Short mmCIF file of C-alpha atoms in Angstrom, two decimals:
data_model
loop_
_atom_site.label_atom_id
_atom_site.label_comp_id
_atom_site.label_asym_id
_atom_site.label_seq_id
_atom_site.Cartn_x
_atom_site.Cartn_y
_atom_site.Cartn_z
CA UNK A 384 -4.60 -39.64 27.60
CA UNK A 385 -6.76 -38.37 25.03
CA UNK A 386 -6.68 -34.94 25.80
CA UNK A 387 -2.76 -34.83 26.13
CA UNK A 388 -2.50 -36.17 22.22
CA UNK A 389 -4.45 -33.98 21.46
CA UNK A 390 -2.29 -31.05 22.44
CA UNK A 391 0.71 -32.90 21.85
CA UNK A 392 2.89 -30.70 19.81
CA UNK A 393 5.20 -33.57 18.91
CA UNK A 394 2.22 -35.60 17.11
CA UNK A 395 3.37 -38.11 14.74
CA UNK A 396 1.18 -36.38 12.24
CA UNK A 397 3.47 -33.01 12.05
CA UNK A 398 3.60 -30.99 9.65
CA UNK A 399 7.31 -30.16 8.10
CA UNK A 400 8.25 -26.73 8.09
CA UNK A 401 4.85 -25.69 9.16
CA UNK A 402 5.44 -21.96 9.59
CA UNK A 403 5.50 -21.82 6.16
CA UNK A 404 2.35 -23.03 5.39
CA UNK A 405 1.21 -20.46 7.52
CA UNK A 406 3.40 -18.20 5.66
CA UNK A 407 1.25 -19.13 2.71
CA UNK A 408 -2.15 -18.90 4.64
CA UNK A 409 -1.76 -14.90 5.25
CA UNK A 410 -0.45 -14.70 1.09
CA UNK A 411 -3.77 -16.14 0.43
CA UNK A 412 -5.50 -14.06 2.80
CA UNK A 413 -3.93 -11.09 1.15
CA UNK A 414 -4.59 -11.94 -2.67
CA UNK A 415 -7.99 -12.34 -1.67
CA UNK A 416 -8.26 -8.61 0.57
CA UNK A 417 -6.56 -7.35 -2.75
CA UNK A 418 -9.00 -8.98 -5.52
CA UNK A 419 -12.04 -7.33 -3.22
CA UNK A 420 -10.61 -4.13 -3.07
CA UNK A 421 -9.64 -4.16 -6.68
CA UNK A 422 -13.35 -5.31 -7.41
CA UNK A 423 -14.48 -1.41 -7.84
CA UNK A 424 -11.48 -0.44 -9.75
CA UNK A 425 -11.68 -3.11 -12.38
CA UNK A 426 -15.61 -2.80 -12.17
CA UNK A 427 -16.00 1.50 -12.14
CA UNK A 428 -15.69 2.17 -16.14
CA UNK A 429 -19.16 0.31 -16.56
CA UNK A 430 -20.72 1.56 -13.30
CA UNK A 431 -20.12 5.04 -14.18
CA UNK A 432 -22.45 4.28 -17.50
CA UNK A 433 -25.06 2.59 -15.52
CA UNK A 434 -25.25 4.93 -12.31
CA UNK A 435 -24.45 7.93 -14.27
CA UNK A 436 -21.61 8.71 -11.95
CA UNK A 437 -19.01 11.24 -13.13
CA UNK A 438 -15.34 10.79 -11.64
CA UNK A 439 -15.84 12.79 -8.29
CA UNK A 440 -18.76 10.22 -7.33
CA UNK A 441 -16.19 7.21 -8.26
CA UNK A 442 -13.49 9.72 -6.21
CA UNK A 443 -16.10 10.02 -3.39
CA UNK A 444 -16.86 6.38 -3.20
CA UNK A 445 -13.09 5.68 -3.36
CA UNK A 446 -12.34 8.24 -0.57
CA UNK A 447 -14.67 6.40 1.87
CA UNK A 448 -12.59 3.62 1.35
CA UNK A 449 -9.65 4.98 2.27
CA UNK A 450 -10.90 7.19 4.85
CA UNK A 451 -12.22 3.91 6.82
CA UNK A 452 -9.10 2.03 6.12
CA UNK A 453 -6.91 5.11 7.43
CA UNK A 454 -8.89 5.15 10.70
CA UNK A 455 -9.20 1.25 10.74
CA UNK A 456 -5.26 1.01 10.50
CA UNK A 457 -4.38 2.97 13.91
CA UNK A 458 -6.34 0.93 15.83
CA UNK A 459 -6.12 -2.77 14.14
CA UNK A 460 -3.11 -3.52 15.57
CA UNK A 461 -4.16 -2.81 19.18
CA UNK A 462 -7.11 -4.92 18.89
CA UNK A 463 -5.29 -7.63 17.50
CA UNK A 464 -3.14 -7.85 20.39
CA UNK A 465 -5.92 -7.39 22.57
CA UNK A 466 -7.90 -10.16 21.10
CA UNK A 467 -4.86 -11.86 19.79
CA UNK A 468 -4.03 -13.25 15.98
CA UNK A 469 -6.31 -16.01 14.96
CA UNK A 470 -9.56 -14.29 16.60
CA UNK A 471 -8.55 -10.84 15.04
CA UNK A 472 -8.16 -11.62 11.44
CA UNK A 473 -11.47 -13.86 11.64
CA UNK A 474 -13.42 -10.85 12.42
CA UNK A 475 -11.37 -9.17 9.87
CA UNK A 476 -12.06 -11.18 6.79
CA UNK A 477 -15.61 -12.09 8.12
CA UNK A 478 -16.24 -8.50 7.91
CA UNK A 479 -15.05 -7.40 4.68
CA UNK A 480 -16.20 -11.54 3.17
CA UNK A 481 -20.21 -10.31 4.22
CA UNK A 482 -19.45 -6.57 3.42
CA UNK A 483 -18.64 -7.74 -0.28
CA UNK A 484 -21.64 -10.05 -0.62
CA UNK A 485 -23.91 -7.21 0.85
CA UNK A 486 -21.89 -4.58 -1.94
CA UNK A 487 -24.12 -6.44 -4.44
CA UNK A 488 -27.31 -5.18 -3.09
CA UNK A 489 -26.05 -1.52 -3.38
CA UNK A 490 -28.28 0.80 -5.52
CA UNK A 491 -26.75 3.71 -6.07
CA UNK A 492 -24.03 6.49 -5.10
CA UNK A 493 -24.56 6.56 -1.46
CA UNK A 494 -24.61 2.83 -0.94
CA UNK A 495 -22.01 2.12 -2.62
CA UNK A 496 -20.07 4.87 -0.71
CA UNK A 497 -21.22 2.99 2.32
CA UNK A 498 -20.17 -0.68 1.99
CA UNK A 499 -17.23 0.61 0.72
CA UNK A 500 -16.27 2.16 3.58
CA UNK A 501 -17.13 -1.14 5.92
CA UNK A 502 -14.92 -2.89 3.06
CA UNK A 503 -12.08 -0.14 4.11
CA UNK A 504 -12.90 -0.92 8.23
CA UNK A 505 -12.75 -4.51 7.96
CA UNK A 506 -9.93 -4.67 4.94
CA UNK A 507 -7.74 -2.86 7.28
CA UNK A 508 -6.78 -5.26 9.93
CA UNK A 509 -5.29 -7.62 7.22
CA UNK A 510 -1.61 -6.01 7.56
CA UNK A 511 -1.39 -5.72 11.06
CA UNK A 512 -2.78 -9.49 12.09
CA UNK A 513 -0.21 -10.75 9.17
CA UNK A 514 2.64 -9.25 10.75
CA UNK A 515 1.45 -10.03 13.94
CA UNK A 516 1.31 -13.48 13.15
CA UNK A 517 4.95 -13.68 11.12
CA UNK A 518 6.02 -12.59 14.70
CA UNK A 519 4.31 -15.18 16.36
CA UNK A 520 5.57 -17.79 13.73
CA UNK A 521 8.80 -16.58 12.18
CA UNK A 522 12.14 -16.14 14.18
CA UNK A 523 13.88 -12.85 13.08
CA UNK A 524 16.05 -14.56 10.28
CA UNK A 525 13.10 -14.66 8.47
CA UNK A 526 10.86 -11.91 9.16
CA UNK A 527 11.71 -10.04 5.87
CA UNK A 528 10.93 -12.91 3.72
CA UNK A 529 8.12 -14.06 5.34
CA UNK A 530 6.87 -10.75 5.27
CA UNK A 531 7.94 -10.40 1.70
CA UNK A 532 5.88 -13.72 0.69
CA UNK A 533 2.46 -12.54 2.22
CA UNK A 534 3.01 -8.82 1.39
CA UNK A 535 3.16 -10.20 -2.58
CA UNK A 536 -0.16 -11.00 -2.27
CA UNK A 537 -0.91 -7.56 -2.82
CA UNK A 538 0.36 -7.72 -6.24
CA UNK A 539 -0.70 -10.67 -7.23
CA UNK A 540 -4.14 -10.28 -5.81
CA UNK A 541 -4.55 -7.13 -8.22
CA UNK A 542 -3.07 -9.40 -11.42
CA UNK A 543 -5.74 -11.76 -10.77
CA UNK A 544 -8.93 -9.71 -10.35
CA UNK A 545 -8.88 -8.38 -13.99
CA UNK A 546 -9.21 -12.76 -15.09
CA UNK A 547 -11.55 -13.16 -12.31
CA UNK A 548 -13.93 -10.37 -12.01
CA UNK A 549 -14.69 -9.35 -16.12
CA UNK A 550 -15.31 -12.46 -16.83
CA UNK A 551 -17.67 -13.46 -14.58
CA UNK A 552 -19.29 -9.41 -14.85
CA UNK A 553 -19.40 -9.68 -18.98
CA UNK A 554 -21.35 -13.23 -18.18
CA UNK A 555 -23.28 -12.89 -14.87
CA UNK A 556 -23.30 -9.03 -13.85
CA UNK A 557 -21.47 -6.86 -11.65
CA UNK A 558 -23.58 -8.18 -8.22
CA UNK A 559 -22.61 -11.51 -8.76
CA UNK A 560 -19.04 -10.31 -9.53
CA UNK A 561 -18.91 -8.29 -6.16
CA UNK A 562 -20.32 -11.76 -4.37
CA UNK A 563 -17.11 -13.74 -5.40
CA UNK A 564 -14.49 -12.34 -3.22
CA UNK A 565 -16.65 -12.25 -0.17
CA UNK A 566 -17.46 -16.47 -1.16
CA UNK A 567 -13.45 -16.33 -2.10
CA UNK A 568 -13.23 -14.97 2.29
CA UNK A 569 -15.40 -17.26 3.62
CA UNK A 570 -13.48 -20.60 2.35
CA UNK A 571 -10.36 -18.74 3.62
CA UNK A 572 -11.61 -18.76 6.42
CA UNK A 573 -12.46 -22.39 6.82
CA UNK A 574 -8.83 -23.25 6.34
CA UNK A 575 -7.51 -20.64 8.88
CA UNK A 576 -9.85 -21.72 11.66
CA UNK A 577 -8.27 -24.96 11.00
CA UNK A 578 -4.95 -24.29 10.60
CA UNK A 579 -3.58 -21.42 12.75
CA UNK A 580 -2.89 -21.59 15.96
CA UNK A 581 -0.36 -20.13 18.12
CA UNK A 582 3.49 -22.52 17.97
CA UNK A 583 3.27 -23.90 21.47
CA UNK A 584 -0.60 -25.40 21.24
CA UNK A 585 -0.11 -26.40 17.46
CA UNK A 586 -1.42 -30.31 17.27
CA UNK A 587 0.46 -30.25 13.54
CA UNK A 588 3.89 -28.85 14.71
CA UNK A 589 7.33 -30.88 15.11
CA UNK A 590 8.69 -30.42 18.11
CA UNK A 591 12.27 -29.11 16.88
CA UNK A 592 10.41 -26.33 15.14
CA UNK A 593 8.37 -25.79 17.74
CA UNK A 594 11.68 -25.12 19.93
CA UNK A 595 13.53 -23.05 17.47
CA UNK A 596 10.16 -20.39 16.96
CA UNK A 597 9.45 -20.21 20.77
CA UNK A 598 13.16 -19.53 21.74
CA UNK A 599 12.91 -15.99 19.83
CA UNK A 600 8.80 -15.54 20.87
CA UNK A 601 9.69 -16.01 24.47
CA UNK A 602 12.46 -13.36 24.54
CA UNK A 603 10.15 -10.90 22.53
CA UNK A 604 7.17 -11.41 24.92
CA UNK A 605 9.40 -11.08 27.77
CA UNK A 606 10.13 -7.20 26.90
CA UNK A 607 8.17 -4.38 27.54
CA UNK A 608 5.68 -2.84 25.22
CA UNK A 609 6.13 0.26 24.14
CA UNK A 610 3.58 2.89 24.54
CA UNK A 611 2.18 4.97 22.10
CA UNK A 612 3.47 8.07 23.38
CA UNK A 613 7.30 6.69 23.50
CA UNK A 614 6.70 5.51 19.79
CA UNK A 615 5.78 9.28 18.73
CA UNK A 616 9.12 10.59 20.20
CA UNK A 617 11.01 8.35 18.24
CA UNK A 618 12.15 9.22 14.63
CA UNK A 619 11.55 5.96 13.37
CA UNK A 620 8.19 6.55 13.98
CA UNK A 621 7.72 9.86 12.01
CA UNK A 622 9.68 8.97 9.43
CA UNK A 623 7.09 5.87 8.81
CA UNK A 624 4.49 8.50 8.98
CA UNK A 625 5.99 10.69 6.86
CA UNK A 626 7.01 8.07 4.06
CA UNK A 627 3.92 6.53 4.12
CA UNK A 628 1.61 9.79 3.64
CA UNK A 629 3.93 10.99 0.72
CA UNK A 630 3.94 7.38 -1.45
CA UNK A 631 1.02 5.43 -0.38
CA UNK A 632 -1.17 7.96 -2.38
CA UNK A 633 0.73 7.16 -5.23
CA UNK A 634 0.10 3.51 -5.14
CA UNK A 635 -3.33 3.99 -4.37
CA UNK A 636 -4.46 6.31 -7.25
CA UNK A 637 -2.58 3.77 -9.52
CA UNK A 638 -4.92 0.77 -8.33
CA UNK A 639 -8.19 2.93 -7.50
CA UNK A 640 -7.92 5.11 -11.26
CA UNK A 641 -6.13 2.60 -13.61
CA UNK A 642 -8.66 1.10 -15.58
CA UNK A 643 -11.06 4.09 -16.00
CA UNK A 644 -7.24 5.55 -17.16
CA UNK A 645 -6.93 3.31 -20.12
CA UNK A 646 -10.44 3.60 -21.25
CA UNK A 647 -10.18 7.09 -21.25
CA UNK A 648 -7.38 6.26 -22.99
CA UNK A 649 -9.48 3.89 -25.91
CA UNK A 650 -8.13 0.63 -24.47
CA UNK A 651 -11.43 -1.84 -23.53
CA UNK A 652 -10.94 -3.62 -20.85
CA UNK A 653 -12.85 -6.26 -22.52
CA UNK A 654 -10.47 -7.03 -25.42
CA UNK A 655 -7.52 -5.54 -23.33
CA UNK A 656 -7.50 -7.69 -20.69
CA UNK A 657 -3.37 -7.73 -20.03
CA UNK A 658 -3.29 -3.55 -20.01
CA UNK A 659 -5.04 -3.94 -16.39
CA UNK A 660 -2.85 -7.19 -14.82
CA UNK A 661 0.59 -6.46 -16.16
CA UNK A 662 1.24 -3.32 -14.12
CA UNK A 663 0.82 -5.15 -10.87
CA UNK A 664 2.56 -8.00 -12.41
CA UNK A 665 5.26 -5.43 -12.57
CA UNK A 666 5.34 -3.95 -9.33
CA UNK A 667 5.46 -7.48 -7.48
CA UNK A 668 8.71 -7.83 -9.65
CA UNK A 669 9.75 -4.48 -8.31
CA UNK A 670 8.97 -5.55 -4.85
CA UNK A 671 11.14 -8.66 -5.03
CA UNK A 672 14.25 -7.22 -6.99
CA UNK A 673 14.64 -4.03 -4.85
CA UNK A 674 14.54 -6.32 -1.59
CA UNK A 675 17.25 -8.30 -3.81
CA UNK A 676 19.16 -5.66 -5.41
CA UNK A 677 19.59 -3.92 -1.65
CA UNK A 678 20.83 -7.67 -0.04
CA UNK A 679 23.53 -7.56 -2.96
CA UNK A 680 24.74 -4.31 -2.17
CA UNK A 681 24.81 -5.08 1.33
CA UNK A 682 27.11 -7.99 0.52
CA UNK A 683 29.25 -6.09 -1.83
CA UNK A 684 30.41 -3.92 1.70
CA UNK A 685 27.79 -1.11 0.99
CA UNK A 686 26.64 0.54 4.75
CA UNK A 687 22.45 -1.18 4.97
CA UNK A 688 21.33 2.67 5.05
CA UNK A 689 23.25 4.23 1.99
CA UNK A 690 22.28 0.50 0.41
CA UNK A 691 18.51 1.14 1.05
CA UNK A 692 18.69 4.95 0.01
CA UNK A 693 20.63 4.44 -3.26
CA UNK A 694 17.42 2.27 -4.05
CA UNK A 695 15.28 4.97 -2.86
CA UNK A 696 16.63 7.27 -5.52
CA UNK A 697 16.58 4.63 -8.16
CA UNK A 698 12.86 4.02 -7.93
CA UNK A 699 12.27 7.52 -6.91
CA UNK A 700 13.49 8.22 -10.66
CA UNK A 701 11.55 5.52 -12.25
CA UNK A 702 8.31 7.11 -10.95
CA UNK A 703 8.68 9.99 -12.53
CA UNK A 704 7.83 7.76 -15.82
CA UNK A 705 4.44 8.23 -14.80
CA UNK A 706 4.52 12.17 -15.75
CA UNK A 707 4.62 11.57 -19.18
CA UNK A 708 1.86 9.61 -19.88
CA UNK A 709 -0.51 12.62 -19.47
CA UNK A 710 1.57 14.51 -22.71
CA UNK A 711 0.74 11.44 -24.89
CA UNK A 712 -2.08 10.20 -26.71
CA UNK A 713 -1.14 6.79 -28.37
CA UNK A 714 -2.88 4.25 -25.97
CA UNK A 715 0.19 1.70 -26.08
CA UNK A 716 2.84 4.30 -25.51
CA UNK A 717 0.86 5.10 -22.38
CA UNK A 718 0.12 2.15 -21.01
CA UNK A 719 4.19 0.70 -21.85
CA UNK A 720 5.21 3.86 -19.62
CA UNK A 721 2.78 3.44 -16.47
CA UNK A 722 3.57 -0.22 -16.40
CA UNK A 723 7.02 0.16 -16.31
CA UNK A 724 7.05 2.92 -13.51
CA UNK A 725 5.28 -0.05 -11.68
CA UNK A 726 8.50 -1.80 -11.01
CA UNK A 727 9.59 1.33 -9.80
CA UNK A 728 6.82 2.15 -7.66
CA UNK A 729 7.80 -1.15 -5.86
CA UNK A 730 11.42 -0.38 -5.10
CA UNK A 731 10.79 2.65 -4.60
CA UNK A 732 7.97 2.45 -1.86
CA UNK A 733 9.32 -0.68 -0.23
CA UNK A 734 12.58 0.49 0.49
CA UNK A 735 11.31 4.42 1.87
CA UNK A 736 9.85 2.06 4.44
CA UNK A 737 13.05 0.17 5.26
CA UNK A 738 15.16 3.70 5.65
CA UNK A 739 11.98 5.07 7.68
CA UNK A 740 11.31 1.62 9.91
CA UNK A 741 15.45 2.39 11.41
CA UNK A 742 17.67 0.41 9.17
CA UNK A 743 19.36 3.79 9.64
#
């Protein structure tokens, strides 16, 4: 009898509208992936003075990043359905949790080159397992906005790591500043092991929405899987490739390069603390309104494709305000143009993935 309550989704200790608490679980998860990634950027105008780097090092040590999070990214998702959501992004944010504490032992170029790129291995599971689990938890009506919710993180993990991490480097030191986010992982992960599981062995879940996610699971894990050689014949496919190797760049020299940008620039990060949050404050506005802006269309009778491409072009054009920045040299005129290609960025990026992912 014990056993049975115990597995008894219909406990009289359920949880209303569980699935999105868990929504808010993987947001967490992915402030936190962001404010240890972001940990270099914010961190790399002092380190260059006391390693002597010049910018290739800081380029080299950022490129191991990315080259482990490139790689780590075509084969995430396959292990997390191999070892399946809760297990996979346990190992993931165990990894890159004890990667960050062991960053603060680094000593030099090399090292530093080298936990970055475990950061980049382990970081890069934290998309796939998030998805995987809005599958798991969401039914289809609201897959965007669940997606939307945890995908914010992003943004908001970057506006947060400048009012985290300086302070506690100015006070304490960059090692114990690189410790944080992997202590920030660990208690993540404390509330995950305790509160995902899978809908249909959830001791917290009601049973009506227990019902309503498991009558759209069911029909998805009833249909075949695709195989990777069927997804490369498809266009869909491509054009995800394709969108994502032309913009991603973008987004990632912005957050890797930004804050050694406006000291180069004579802004201190010290005593200009909202020149390195507002930009990502900016693009998580970006994210939101062109996901809005597009609905509206939609509603207005606009065709989904020429609704998602029209916003294509308008951020497309609002990127381009990054080009001038490099003809100026008043700090505030700079930084007032980069953050406001930020919103841009956002519309522009997130819908290229919409046209490419077969709205059209």
């Amino acid at each position: 009898m014990a056993v049975t309550q115990q597995i008894n989704p219909t406990s009289t200790h359920a949880i209303p509208s569980l699935r999105w608490w868990i929504g808010g679980i993987l947001f967490a998860s992915t402030v936190i992936n962001y404010i240890d990634r972001q940990t270099l950027s914010i961190l790399a105008p002092f380190l260059k003075q006391d390693f002597h780097w010049s910018n290739v090092d800081y380029a080299n040590i950022a490129i191991a990043f990315r080259l482990a999070y490139s790689i780590g990214q075509t084969v995430c998702g396959r292990l997390m359905d191999r070892v399946g959501t809760r297990r996979g992004l346990t190992i993931s944010v165990a990894w890159y949790s004890a990667v960050s504490l062991l960053t603060s032992l680094a000593s030099g170029l090399r090292s530093f080159a080298f936990f970055r790129f475990l950061l980049g291995a382990g970081e890069s599971a934290n998309w796939p397992g998030a998805n995987k689990a809005v599958s798991e938890w969401f039914p289809k009506r609201e897959r965007g906005l669940a997606t939307a919710l945890y995908d914010s993180g992003s943004s908001i993990g970057g506006a947060v790591a400048p009012f985290l991490i300086l302070p506690i480097y100015f006070q304490w030191g960059w090692r114990v500043a690189f410790m944080i986010p992997g202590l920030l992982g660990f208690l993540w992960l404390m509330v995950w092991r305790r509160m995902y599981h899978r809908p249909e062995e959830h001791p917290r879940i009601g049973e009506a929405e227990r019902q309503m996610i498991l009558g759209e699971t069911r029909e998805l894990a009833s249909t075949r899987k695709t195989k990777l050689r069927e997804l490369l014949k498809l266009p869909q496919t491509w054009g995800t490739i394709i969108s994502k190797a032309l913009t991603d760049p973008v987004w990632f020299f912005v957050t890797d390069w930004f804050p050694i940008y406006l000291v180069a620039k004579g802004i201190s990060l010290k005593s200009g603390l909202i020149a390195v949050w507002i930009p990502f404050l900016a693009a998580d506005l970006g994210n939101f309104f062109g996901g809005a802006a597009s609905g509206y269309l939609i509603r207005r009778g606009w065709p989904l494709g020429t609704a998602r491409k029209a916003l294509v072009v308008f951020g497309g054009m609002g990127v381009t305000l990054l080009i001038p920045t490099i003809f100026y040299e008043e700090p505030l005129r700079d930084y007032l143009a980069v953050r406001a290609s930020h919103i841009f960025v956002r519309i522009f990026f997130d819908n290229c993935e919409c046209v490419a992912d077969g709205f059209i």
